[in-house]
mmCIF file of C-alpha atoms in Angstrom:
data_model
loop_
_atom_site.group_PDB
_atom_site.id
_atom_site.type_symbol
_atom_site.label_atom_id
_atom_site.label_comp_id
_atom_site.label_asym_id
_atom_site.label_seq_id
_atom_site.Cartn_x
_atom_site.Cartn_y
_atom_site.Cartn_z
ATOM 1 C CA ASP A 16 -7.550 -23.543 21.782
ATOM 2 C CA ALA A 17 -9.713 -20.727 20.816
ATOM 3 C CA GLY A 18 -8.063 -17.934 18.302
ATOM 4 C CA VAL A 19 -8.556 -14.096 18.326
ATOM 5 C CA THR A 20 -12.189 -13.403 18.475
ATOM 6 C CA GLN A 21 -13.897 -10.114 17.316
ATOM 7 C CA SER A 22 -17.165 -8.574 17.703
ATOM 8 C CA PRO A 23 -19.411 -7.722 15.980
ATOM 9 C CA THR A 24 -18.857 -9.133 12.595
ATOM 10 C CA HIS A 25 -20.507 -6.579 10.544
ATOM 11 C CA LEU A 26 -21.602 -3.062 11.359
ATOM 12 C CA ILE A 27 -23.632 -0.235 9.720
ATOM 13 C CA LYS A 28 -23.232 3.226 10.964
ATOM 14 C CA THR A 29 -24.050 6.610 10.029
ATOM 15 C CA ARG A 30 -21.660 9.500 9.346
ATOM 16 C CA GLY A 31 -20.834 11.470 12.610
ATOM 17 C CA GLN A 32 -21.736 8.537 14.745
ATOM 18 C CA HIS A 33 -19.097 6.704 16.932
ATOM 19 C CA VAL A 34 -18.422 2.916 17.133
ATOM 20 C CA THR A 35 -16.578 0.595 19.468
ATOM 21 C CA LEU A 36 -15.003 -2.612 18.153
ATOM 22 C CA ARG A 37 -13.896 -5.521 20.448
ATOM 23 C CA CYS A 38 -11.318 -8.111 20.586
ATOM 24 C CA SER A 39 -10.333 -10.720 22.489
ATOM 25 C CA PRO A 40 -6.601 -12.250 21.994
ATOM 26 C CA ILE A 41 -5.371 -15.876 22.192
ATOM 27 C CA SER A 42 -5.182 -16.964 25.769
ATOM 28 C CA GLY A 43 -1.615 -16.001 27.139
ATOM 29 C CA HIS A 44 -1.149 -13.472 24.344
ATOM 30 C CA LYS A 45 -0.071 -10.020 25.987
ATOM 31 C CA SER A 46 -0.246 -7.832 22.943
ATOM 32 C CA VAL A 47 -2.965 -6.705 20.732
ATOM 33 C CA SER A 48 -2.882 -4.636 17.320
ATOM 34 C CA TRP A 49 -5.334 -3.041 15.309
ATOM 35 C CA TYR A 50 -5.528 -2.711 11.651
ATOM 36 C CA GLN A 51 -7.500 -1.067 9.020
ATOM 37 C CA GLN A 52 -7.992 -2.915 5.706
ATOM 38 C CA VAL A 53 -9.707 -1.117 2.842
ATOM 39 C CA LEU A 54 -11.018 -3.264 0.089
ATOM 40 C CA GLY A 55 -8.169 -3.982 -2.450
ATOM 41 C CA GLN A 56 -5.261 -2.662 -0.111
ATOM 42 C CA GLY A 57 -3.148 -4.141 2.419
ATOM 43 C CA PRO A 58 -3.848 -3.822 6.224
ATOM 44 C CA GLN A 59 -2.707 -0.403 7.735
ATOM 45 C CA PHE A 60 -1.506 -0.197 11.377
ATOM 46 C CA ILE A 61 -3.507 1.844 13.757
ATOM 47 C CA PHE A 62 -2.266 0.718 17.406
ATOM 48 C CA GLN A 63 -0.588 -1.885 19.106
ATOM 49 C CA TYR A 64 -1.034 -2.259 22.841
ATOM 50 C CA TYR A 65 1.354 -4.406 25.141
ATOM 51 C CA GLU A 66 0.544 -4.900 28.946
ATOM 52 C CA LYS A 67 -2.295 -2.375 28.551
ATOM 53 C CA GLU A 68 0.184 0.171 27.490
ATOM 54 C CA GLU A 69 0.114 2.083 24.099
ATOM 55 C CA ARG A 70 3.333 0.681 22.325
ATOM 56 C CA GLY A 71 2.772 2.104 18.784
ATOM 57 C CA ARG A 72 0.448 4.295 16.895
ATOM 58 C CA GLY A 73 -0.185 4.607 13.245
ATOM 59 C CA ASN A 74 -0.915 7.791 11.026
ATOM 60 C CA PHE A 75 -4.404 7.755 12.000
ATOM 61 C CA PRO A 76 -6.520 10.943 13.176
ATOM 62 C CA ASP A 77 -7.292 11.320 16.789
ATOM 63 C CA ARG A 78 -10.864 10.276 16.051
ATOM 64 C CA PHE A 79 -9.410 6.786 16.528
ATOM 65 C CA SER A 80 -8.375 5.528 20.032
ATOM 66 C CA ALA A 81 -8.136 2.074 21.762
ATOM 67 C CA ARG A 82 -7.483 0.610 25.138
ATOM 68 C CA GLN A 83 -6.404 -2.734 26.390
ATOM 69 C CA PHE A 84 -8.034 -4.317 29.668
ATOM 70 C CA PRO A 85 -6.400 -6.252 32.421
ATOM 71 C CA ASN A 86 -7.569 -9.522 30.804
ATOM 72 C CA TYR A 87 -5.682 -8.350 27.585
ATOM 73 C CA SER A 88 -8.829 -7.786 25.627
ATOM 74 C CA SER A 89 -9.153 -4.401 23.640
ATOM 75 C CA GLU A 90 -11.712 -1.953 22.142
ATOM 76 C CA LEU A 91 -11.012 0.226 19.320
ATOM 77 C CA ASN A 92 -13.302 3.387 19.303
ATOM 78 C CA VAL A 93 -13.829 5.689 16.411
ATOM 79 C CA ASN A 94 -15.407 9.000 16.719
ATOM 80 C CA ALA A 95 -17.317 11.214 14.168
ATOM 81 C CA LEU A 96 -17.392 8.492 11.430
ATOM 82 C CA LEU A 97 -16.755 9.452 8.065
ATOM 83 C CA LEU A 98 -17.680 7.634 4.827
ATOM 84 C CA GLY A 99 -13.789 6.809 4.358
ATOM 85 C CA ASP A 100 -13.875 4.935 7.696
ATOM 86 C CA SER A 101 -15.755 2.110 5.902
ATOM 87 C CA ALA A 102 -13.343 -0.786 5.965
ATOM 88 C CA LEU A 103 -12.627 -4.307 7.519
ATOM 89 C CA TYR A 104 -11.159 -3.637 10.872
ATOM 90 C CA LEU A 105 -8.536 -6.350 12.008
ATOM 91 C CA CYS A 106 -7.412 -7.284 15.584
ATOM 92 C CA ALA A 107 -4.037 -9.328 15.718
ATOM 93 C CA SER A 108 -2.755 -10.816 18.968
ATOM 94 C CA SER A 109 0.986 -11.788 19.542
ATOM 95 C CA LEU A 110 2.554 -13.294 22.749
ATOM 96 C CA LEU A 111 4.880 -10.419 23.519
ATOM 97 C CA GLY A 112 4.405 -7.679 20.549
ATOM 98 C CA GLY A 113 7.375 -6.607 18.504
ATOM 99 C CA SER A 114 8.970 -9.382 16.513
ATOM 100 C CA TYR A 115 6.646 -12.001 17.411
ATOM 101 C CA GLU A 116 4.132 -13.675 15.066
ATOM 102 C CA GLN A 117 0.848 -12.130 14.927
ATOM 103 C CA TYR A 118 -2.458 -14.050 14.680
ATOM 104 C CA PHE A 119 -5.573 -12.255 13.142
ATOM 105 C CA GLY A 120 -9.163 -12.168 14.018
ATOM 106 C CA PRO A 121 -11.753 -12.660 11.532
ATOM 107 C CA GLY A 122 -12.406 -8.845 11.479
ATOM 108 C CA THR A 123 -15.199 -6.519 11.872
ATOM 109 C CA ARG A 124 -16.734 -5.124 8.589
ATOM 110 C CA LEU A 125 -17.709 -1.535 9.280
ATOM 111 C CA THR A 126 -19.947 0.248 6.511
ATOM 112 C CA VAL A 127 -20.600 4.164 7.126
ATOM 113 C CA THR A 128 -23.458 5.518 5.124
ATOM 114 C CA GLN B 8 8.129 3.730 4.094
ATOM 115 C CA GLN B 9 6.178 0.742 2.775
ATOM 116 C CA PRO B 10 7.923 -2.305 1.390
ATOM 117 C CA VAL B 11 7.617 -3.012 -2.111
ATOM 118 C CA GLN B 12 6.845 -6.293 -3.339
ATOM 119 C CA SER B 13 7.232 -8.200 -6.685
ATOM 120 C CA PRO B 14 5.805 -9.344 -8.727
ATOM 121 C CA GLN B 15 2.477 -7.595 -8.186
ATOM 122 C CA ALA B 16 0.601 -10.671 -9.395
ATOM 123 C CA VAL B 17 1.416 -14.011 -10.650
ATOM 124 C CA ILE B 18 -0.484 -16.875 -12.031
ATOM 125 C CA LEU B 19 0.837 -20.353 -11.641
ATOM 126 C CA ARG B 20 -0.166 -24.089 -12.587
ATOM 127 C CA GLU B 21 -0.075 -26.692 -9.894
ATOM 128 C CA GLY B 22 3.243 -28.021 -9.038
ATOM 129 C CA GLU B 23 5.259 -24.959 -10.379
ATOM 130 C CA ASP B 24 7.424 -22.840 -8.140
ATOM 131 C CA ALA B 25 7.063 -19.106 -7.453
ATOM 132 C CA VAL B 26 9.146 -16.512 -5.619
ATOM 133 C CA ILE B 27 7.946 -13.334 -4.042
ATOM 134 C CA ASN B 28 10.496 -10.577 -3.276
ATOM 135 C CA CYS B 29 9.969 -7.894 -0.608
ATOM 136 C CA SER B 30 12.284 -4.949 -0.838
ATOM 137 C CA SER B 31 12.698 -1.816 1.924
ATOM 138 C CA SER B 32 14.236 1.428 1.604
ATOM 139 C CA LYS B 33 15.102 1.349 5.238
ATOM 140 C CA ALA B 34 16.843 -1.202 7.289
ATOM 141 C CA LEU B 35 15.186 -4.490 8.068
ATOM 142 C CA TYR B 36 15.471 -6.182 11.610
ATOM 143 C CA SER B 37 12.610 -8.702 11.028
ATOM 144 C CA VAL B 38 10.373 -9.600 8.259
ATOM 145 C CA HIS B 39 7.075 -11.447 8.835
ATOM 146 C CA TRP B 40 5.197 -13.265 5.641
ATOM 147 C CA TYR B 41 1.563 -13.498 5.746
ATOM 148 C CA ARG B 42 -1.119 -15.120 3.210
ATOM 149 C CA GLN B 43 -4.542 -13.507 2.939
ATOM 150 C CA LYS B 44 -7.289 -15.501 1.041
ATOM 151 C CA HIS B 45 -10.176 -13.464 -0.343
ATOM 152 C CA GLY B 46 -12.692 -12.465 2.316
ATOM 153 C CA GLU B 47 -10.457 -13.910 5.170
ATOM 154 C CA ALA B 48 -7.943 -12.428 7.561
ATOM 155 C CA PRO B 49 -4.219 -12.604 6.886
ATOM 156 C CA VAL B 50 -2.465 -15.942 8.348
ATOM 157 C CA PHE B 51 0.821 -15.593 9.515
ATOM 158 C CA LEU B 52 3.397 -17.937 7.320
ATOM 159 C CA MET B 53 7.047 -17.124 8.575
ATOM 160 C CA ILE B 54 9.126 -14.825 10.445
ATOM 161 C CA LEU B 55 12.640 -14.024 9.797
ATOM 162 C CA LEU B 56 15.090 -12.393 12.190
ATOM 163 C CA LYS B 57 18.121 -10.412 11.873
ATOM 164 C CA GLY B 58 20.998 -12.839 12.308
ATOM 165 C CA GLY B 59 19.348 -15.703 10.290
ATOM 166 C CA GLU B 60 16.939 -17.180 12.675
ATOM 167 C CA GLN B 61 13.788 -18.312 11.017
ATOM 168 C CA LYS B 62 10.442 -19.370 12.585
ATOM 169 C CA GLY B 63 7.407 -20.900 10.720
ATOM 170 C CA HIS B 64 5.085 -23.513 10.585
ATOM 171 C CA GLU B 65 4.353 -24.429 6.930
ATOM 172 C CA LYS B 66 6.210 -25.973 3.945
ATOM 173 C CA ILE B 67 7.366 -22.729 2.706
ATOM 174 C CA SER B 68 10.846 -21.257 2.740
ATOM 175 C CA ALA B 69 12.363 -17.793 2.946
ATOM 176 C CA SER B 70 15.346 -15.923 2.887
ATOM 177 C CA PHE B 71 16.458 -12.716 4.564
ATOM 178 C CA ASN B 72 19.253 -10.481 3.131
ATOM 179 C CA GLU B 73 20.008 -7.778 5.638
ATOM 180 C CA LYS B 74 22.434 -5.877 3.603
ATOM 181 C CA LYS B 75 20.172 -5.767 0.495
ATOM 182 C CA GLN B 76 17.087 -5.158 2.802
ATOM 183 C CA GLN B 77 15.277 -7.879 1.060
ATOM 184 C CA SER B 78 13.509 -11.009 1.875
ATOM 185 C CA SER B 79 12.040 -13.622 -0.524
ATOM 186 C CA LEU B 80 9.324 -16.093 -0.057
ATOM 187 C CA TYR B 81 9.759 -19.335 -1.993
ATOM 188 C CA LEU B 82 6.711 -21.417 -2.936
ATOM 189 C CA THR B 83 7.668 -24.824 -4.351
ATOM 190 C CA ALA B 84 5.495 -27.303 -5.849
ATOM 191 C CA SER B 85 2.537 -25.031 -5.481
ATOM 192 C CA GLN B 86 -0.833 -26.164 -4.610
ATOM 193 C CA LEU B 87 -4.324 -24.841 -5.297
ATOM 194 C CA SER B 88 -4.519 -23.901 -1.513
ATOM 195 C CA TYR B 89 -1.529 -21.457 -2.055
ATOM 196 C CA SER B 90 -3.935 -19.002 -3.810
ATOM 197 C CA GLY B 91 -4.258 -15.691 -2.367
ATOM 198 C CA THR B 92 -2.530 -12.159 -1.523
ATOM 199 C CA TYR B 93 0.900 -12.463 0.031
ATOM 200 C CA PHE B 94 2.188 -9.773 2.018
ATOM 201 C CA CYS B 95 5.449 -9.213 3.802
ATOM 202 C CA GLY B 96 5.457 -7.110 6.936
ATOM 203 C CA THR B 97 8.102 -5.278 9.252
ATOM 204 C CA GLU B 98 8.509 -2.872 11.911
ATOM 205 C CA SER B 99 9.426 0.608 11.558
ATOM 206 C CA THR B 100 12.869 1.235 12.829
ATOM 207 C CA SER B 101 12.352 4.974 13.464
ATOM 208 C CA GLY B 102 10.337 7.102 15.639
ATOM 209 C CA THR B 103 7.416 5.540 17.517
ATOM 210 C CA TYR B 104 6.641 1.840 16.849
ATOM 211 C CA LYS B 105 4.560 0.927 13.718
ATOM 212 C CA TYR B 106 4.170 -2.053 11.752
ATOM 213 C CA ILE B 107 4.044 -1.853 7.877
ATOM 214 C CA PHE B 108 2.883 -4.312 5.535
ATOM 215 C CA GLY B 109 4.339 -4.650 1.901
ATOM 216 C CA THR B 110 2.483 -3.718 -1.105
ATOM 217 C CA GLY B 111 1.174 -7.119 -1.584
ATOM 218 C CA THR B 112 1.624 -9.944 -4.201
ATOM 219 C CA ARG B 113 -1.625 -11.588 -5.734
ATOM 220 C CA LEU B 114 -1.117 -15.290 -6.553
ATOM 221 C CA LYS B 115 -3.269 -17.590 -8.234
ATOM 222 C CA VAL B 116 -2.762 -21.234 -8.690
ATOM 223 C CA LEU B 117 -4.785 -22.907 -11.547
ATOM 224 C CA ALA B 118 -5.295 -26.838 -11.693
#
């Protein structure tokens, strides 16, 4: 079975631009979560979506937004990019969200110059 | 509040055992454990639920002490493949839903 897929793998953007990252969950999984991981640190929770509704939000500015589509895939959008947004962005899918195991995609490496 | 893990780092020889602890200042209802190898995404290892139910798929064991708000991951007869950074993770129990990873433990197994 296919795991969680993310696109693109790598991305280089300039300060002030916006970016859209995409995630396809494991087939049958209805929940998608997004995380930001800066080098040397653990993943930081950004959003969780379940059945196309936002279930949770981390301590990130409003420049960060996301949505989940009817096929349960998801997009993470970041506007007005800052140098500090450079990080690995991870998507994780789970069957029902909450206390269910999460399976991570390979991530999108975003570099902001 | 981010769960605190101990030790921060540990070096083992193949075949040795290790224990990684995860402590929270707030009540824990479930704890997840992950291993992340350098340059890769975290991989789910185990989930421990309040009430003692435990689910996992690797030969690694864990305990969950709800009263002490702690969880421990036990790695026995370590293998080279166990090297990586281990994270515990839990859900926030107040306000809107959040998922929080622990501070991480770097583990290196030497031949």
